[in-house]
CSV table of C-alpha atoms in Angstrom, one decimal:
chain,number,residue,atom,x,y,z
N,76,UNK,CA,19.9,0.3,-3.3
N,77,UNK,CA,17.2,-0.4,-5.7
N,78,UNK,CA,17.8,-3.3,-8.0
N,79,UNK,CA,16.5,-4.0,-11.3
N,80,UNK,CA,12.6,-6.1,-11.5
N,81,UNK,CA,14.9,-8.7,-12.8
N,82,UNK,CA,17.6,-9.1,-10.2
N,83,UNK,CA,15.0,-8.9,-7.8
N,84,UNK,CA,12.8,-11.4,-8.9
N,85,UNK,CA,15.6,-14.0,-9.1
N,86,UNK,CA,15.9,-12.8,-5.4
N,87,UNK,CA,13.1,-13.4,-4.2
N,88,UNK,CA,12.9,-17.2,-5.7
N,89,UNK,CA,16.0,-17.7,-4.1
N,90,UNK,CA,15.3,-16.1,-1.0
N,91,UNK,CA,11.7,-17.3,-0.4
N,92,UNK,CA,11.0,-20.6,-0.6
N,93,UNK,CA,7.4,-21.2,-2.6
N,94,UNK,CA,5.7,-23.2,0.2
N,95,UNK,CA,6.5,-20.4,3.1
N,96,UNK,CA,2.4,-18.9,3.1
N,97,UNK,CA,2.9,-15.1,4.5
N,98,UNK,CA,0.1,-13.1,6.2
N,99,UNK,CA,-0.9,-9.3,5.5
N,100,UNK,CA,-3.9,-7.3,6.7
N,101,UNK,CA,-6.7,-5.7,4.2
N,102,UNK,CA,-8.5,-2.8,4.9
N,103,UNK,CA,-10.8,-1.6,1.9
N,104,UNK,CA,-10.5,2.1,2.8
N,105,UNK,CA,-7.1,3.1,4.4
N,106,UNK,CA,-8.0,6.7,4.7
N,107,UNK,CA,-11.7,7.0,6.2
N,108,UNK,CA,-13.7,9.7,7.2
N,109,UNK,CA,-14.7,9.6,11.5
N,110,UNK,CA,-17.4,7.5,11.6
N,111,UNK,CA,-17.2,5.6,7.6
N,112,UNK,CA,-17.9,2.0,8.0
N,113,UNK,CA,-14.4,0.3,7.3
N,114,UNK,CA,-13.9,-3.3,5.9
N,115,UNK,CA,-10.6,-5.4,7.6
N,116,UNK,CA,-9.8,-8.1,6.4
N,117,UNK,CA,-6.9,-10.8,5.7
N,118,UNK,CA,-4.9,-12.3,3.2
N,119,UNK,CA,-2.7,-15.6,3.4
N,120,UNK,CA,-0.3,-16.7,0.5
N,121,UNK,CA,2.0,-15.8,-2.4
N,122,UNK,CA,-0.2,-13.3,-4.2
N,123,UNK,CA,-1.1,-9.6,-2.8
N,124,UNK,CA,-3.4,-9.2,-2.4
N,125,UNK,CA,-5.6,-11.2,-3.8
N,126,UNK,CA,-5.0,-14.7,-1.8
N,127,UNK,CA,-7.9,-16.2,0.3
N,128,UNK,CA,-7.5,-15.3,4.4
N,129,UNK,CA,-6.3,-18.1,6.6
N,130,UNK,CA,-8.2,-20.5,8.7
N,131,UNK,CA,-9.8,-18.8,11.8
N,132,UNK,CA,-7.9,-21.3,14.0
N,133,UNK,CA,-4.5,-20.4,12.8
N,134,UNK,CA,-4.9,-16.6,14.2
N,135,UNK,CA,-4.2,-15.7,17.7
N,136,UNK,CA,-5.2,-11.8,18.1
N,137,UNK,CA,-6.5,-9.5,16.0
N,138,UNK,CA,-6.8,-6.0,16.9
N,139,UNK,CA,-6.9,-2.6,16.6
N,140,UNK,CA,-4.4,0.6,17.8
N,141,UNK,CA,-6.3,3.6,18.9
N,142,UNK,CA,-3.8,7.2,18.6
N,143,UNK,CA,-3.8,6.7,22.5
N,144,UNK,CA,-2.3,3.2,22.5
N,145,UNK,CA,-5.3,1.9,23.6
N,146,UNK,CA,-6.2,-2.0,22.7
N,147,UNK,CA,-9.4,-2.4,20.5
N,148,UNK,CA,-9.7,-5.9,20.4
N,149,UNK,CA,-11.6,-7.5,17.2
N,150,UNK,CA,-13.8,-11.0,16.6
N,151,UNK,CA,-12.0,-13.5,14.8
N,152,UNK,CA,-15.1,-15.7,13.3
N,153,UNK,CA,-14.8,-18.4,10.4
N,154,UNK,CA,-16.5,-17.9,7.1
N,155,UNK,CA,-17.5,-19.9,4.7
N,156,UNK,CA,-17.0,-23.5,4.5
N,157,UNK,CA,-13.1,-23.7,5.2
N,158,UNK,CA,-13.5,-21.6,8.2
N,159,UNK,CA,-11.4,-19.3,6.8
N,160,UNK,CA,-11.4,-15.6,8.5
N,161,UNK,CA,-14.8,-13.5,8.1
N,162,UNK,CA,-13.9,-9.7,7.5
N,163,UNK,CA,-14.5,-7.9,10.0
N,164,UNK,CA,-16.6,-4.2,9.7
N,165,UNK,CA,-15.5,-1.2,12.0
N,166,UNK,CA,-16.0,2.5,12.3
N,167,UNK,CA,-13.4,4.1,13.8
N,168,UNK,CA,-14.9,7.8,15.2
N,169,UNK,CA,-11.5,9.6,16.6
N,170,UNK,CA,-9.1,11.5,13.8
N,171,UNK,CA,-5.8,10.0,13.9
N,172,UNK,CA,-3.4,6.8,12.8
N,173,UNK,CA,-4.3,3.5,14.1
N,174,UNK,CA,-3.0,0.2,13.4
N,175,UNK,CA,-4.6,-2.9,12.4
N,176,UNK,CA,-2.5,-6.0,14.1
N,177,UNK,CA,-2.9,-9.9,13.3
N,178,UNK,CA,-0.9,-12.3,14.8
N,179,UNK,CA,-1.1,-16.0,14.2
N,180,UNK,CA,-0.5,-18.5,16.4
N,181,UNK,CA,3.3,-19.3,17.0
N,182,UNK,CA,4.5,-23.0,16.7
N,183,UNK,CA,6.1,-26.1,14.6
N,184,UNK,CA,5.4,-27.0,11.3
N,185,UNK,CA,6.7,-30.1,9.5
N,186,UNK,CA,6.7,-30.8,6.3
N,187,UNK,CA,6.2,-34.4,5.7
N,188,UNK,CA,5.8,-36.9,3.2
N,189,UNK,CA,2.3,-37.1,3.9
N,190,UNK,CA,1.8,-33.4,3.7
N,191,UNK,CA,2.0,-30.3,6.2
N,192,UNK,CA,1.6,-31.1,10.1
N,193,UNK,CA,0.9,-28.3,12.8
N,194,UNK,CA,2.0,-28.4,16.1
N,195,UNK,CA,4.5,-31.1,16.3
N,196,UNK,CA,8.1,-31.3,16.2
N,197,UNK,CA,10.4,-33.9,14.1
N,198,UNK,CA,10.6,-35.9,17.3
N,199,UNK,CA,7.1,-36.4,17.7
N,200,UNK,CA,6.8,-37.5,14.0
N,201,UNK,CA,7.9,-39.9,11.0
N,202,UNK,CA,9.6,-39.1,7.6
N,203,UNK,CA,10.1,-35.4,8.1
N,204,UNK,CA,11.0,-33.2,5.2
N,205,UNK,CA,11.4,-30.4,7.0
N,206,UNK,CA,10.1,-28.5,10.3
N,207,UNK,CA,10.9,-25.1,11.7
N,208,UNK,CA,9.2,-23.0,14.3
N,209,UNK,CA,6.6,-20.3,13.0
N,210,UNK,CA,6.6,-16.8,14.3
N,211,UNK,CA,5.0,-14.1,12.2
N,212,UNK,CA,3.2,-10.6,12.4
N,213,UNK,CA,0.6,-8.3,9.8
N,214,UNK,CA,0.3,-4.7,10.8
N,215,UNK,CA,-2.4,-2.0,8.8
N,216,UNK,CA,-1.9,1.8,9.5
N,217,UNK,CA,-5.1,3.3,8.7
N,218,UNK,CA,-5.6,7.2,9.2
N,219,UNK,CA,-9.2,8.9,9.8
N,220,UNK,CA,-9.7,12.3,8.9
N,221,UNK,CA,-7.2,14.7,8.6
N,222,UNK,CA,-4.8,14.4,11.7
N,223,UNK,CA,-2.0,12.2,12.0
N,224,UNK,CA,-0.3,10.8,15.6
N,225,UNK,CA,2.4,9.1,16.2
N,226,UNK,CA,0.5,5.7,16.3
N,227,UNK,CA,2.8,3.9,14.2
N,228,UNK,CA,5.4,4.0,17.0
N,229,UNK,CA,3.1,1.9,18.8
N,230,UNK,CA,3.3,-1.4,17.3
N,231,UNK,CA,3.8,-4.5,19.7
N,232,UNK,CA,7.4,-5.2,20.2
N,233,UNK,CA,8.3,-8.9,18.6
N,234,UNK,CA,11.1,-11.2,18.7
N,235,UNK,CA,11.2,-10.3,15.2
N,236,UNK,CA,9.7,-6.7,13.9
N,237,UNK,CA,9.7,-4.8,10.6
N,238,UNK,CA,9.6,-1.2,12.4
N,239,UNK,CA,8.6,2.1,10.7
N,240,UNK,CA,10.4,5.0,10.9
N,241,UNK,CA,8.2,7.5,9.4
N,242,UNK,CA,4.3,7.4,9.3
N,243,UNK,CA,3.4,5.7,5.9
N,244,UNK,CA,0.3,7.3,5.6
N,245,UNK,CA,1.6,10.8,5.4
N,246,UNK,CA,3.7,10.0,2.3
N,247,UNK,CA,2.9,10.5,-1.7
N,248,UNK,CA,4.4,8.4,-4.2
N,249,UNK,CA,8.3,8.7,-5.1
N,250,UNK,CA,8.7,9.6,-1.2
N,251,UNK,CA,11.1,7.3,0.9
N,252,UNK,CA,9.3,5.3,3.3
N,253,UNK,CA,12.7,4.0,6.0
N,254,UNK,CA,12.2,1.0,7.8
N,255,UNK,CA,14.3,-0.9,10.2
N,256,UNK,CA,14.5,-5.0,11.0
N,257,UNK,CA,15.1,-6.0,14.2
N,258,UNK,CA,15.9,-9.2,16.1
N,259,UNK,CA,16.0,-10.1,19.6
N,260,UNK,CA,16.4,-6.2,20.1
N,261,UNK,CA,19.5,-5.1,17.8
N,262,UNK,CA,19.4,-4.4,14.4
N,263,UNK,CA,18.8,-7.0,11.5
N,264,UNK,CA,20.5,-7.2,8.0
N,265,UNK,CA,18.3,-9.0,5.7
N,266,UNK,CA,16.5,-8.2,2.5
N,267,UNK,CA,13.2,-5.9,2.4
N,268,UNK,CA,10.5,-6.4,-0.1
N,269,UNK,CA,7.4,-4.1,-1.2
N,270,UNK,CA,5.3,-4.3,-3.8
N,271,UNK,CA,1.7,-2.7,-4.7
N,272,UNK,CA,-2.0,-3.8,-5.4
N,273,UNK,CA,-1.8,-4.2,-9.5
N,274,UNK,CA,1.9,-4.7,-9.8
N,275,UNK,CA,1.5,-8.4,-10.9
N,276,UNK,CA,-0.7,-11.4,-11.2
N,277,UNK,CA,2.4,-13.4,-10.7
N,278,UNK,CA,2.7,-15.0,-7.4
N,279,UNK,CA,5.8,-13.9,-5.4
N,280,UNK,CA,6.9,-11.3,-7.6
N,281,UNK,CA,7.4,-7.9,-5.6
N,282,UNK,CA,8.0,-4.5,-7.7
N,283,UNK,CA,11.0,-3.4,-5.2
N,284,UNK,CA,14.1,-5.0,-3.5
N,285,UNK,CA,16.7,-3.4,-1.3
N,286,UNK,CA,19.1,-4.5,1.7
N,287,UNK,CA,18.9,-3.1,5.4
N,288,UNK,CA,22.1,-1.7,6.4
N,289,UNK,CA,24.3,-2.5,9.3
N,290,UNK,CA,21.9,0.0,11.2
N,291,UNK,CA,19.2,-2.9,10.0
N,292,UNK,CA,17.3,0.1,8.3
N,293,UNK,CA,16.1,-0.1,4.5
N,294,UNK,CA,14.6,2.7,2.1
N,295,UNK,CA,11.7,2.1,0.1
N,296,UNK,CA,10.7,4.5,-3.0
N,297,UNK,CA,7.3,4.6,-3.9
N,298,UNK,CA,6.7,4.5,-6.6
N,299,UNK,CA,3.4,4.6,-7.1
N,300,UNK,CA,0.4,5.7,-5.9
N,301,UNK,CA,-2.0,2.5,-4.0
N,302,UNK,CA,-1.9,0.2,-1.7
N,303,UNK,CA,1.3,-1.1,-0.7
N,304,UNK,CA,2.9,-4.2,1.2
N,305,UNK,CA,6.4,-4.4,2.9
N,306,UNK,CA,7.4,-7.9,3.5
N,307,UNK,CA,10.8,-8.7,5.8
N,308,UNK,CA,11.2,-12.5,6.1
N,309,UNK,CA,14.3,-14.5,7.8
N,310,UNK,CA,15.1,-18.7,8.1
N,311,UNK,CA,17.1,-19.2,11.1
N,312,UNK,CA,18.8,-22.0,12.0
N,313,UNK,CA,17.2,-23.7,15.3
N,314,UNK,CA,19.5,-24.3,18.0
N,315,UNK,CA,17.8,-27.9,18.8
N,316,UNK,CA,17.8,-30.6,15.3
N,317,UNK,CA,16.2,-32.8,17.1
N,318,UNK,CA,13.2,-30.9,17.4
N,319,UNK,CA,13.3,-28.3,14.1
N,320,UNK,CA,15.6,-27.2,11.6
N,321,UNK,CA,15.2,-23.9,11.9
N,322,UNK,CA,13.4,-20.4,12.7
N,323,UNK,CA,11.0,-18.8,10.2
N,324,UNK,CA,10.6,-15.0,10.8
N,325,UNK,CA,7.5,-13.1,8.8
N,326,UNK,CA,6.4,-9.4,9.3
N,327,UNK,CA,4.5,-7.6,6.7
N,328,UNK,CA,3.0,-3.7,6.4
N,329,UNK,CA,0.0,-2.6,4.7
N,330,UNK,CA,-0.9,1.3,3.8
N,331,UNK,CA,-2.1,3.3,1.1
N,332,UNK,CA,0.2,5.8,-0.4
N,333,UNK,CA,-1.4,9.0,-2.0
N,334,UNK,CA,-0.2,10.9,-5.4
């Protein structure tokens, strides 16, 4: 199922429209030692992943998975002078996968003529380009030491999820990393992209493109050793016009693959 750069670039400018910002988590060091300071951090845009974080008030939770399940919540503070999210230092002391999990705040956007507006439906507001309701997810899998656990099982269940089938972190390059879409709780056809730090300095231009199957799962090849995002992304039509036009789905991965 893997397409030419080509084919896939003209993809993804059809599929994904320029002004839809998606979210992914940074960790500088996705394979620690128990104890080794860790940086986390988050990046908002077209351009992995190299794009500034978002604004602290656009972010709803940010945590951490343990290999138990357990919840390790983290501080979202502003930094700098757009309040944009501080990183956030962590030392993680237990061998195992965890997961790094970011979740903005759900709600309407509208594009206007005046420029974007938060919170408000086209009802509620004048000379509306557009307006759809945001719902999005960023998910790390870090792994400490030499043990892995089934930890990647454990991401929170969404409306809309890109789910891993195999632990990331425990694959080298030109492995197959499966992954499946869901929605509402049944399996999604849509397309699946990945890409990996250094591909490109282009913005929205992903190194791989493929197609879940009726199953909604999708193989990635990896084909290269680094850090690597996995982007699944859906527009939805919104069952009330007078309020949006439509849904807009985001879910992205983050790990480092190993040669």
């Amino acid at each position: 199922m893997r397409m030419s750069l080509i084919a896939a670039l003209a993809l993804v400018l059809c599929a994904t429209p320029l002004w839809a910002h998606y979210l992914w988590v940074n960790v500088d060091n996705y394979h620690p030692k128990p104890g080794q300071e860790i940086t986390i951090s988050l990046g908002w845009g077209h351009l992995f992943p190299n794009s500034p974080p978002p604004k602290a008030d656009r972010i709803e939770k940010l945590y951490i998975v343990s290999p138990e399940g357990k919840i390790m919540p983290l501080e979202v503070k502003p930094g700098g002078e757009e309040g944009r999210v501080a990183p956030v230092k962590v030392r993680l002391e237990k061998e195992g996968t965890y997961l790094v999990v970011a979740e903005p705040k759900p709600g309407f956007v509208a594009k206007t003529t005046r420029g974007y507006v938060r919170g408000k439906t086209k009802k509620e507001l004048k000379n509306v380009i557009r307006c759809f309701w945001s719902e999005s997810c960023a998910l790390a899998v870090i792994n400490v030491g030499e043990a892995f656990t089934d930890t990647y099982k454990k991401a929170p269940e969404r409306r809309y999820q890109l789910v891993l089938l195999e632990n990331p972190v425990k694959l080298r390059v030109n492995d197959i990393l499966p992954v499946k879409v869901m929605l509402d709780g049944k399996p999604h056809r849509t397309w699946v992209y990945a890409t990996y730090s250094g591909f490109s300095s282009k913005k929205d231009t992903f190194a791989y493109a493929t197609r879940t199957n009726k199953e909604g799962v999708a193989e990635i090849k990896l084909l290269k050793e680094g850090t690597w995002l996995v982007k699944a992304s859906d527009k939805l039509p919104y069952p009330n016009l007078d309020e949006a036009d439509e849904f807009s789905f985001t879910y992205t991965l983050t790990f480092k693959v190993k040669r």
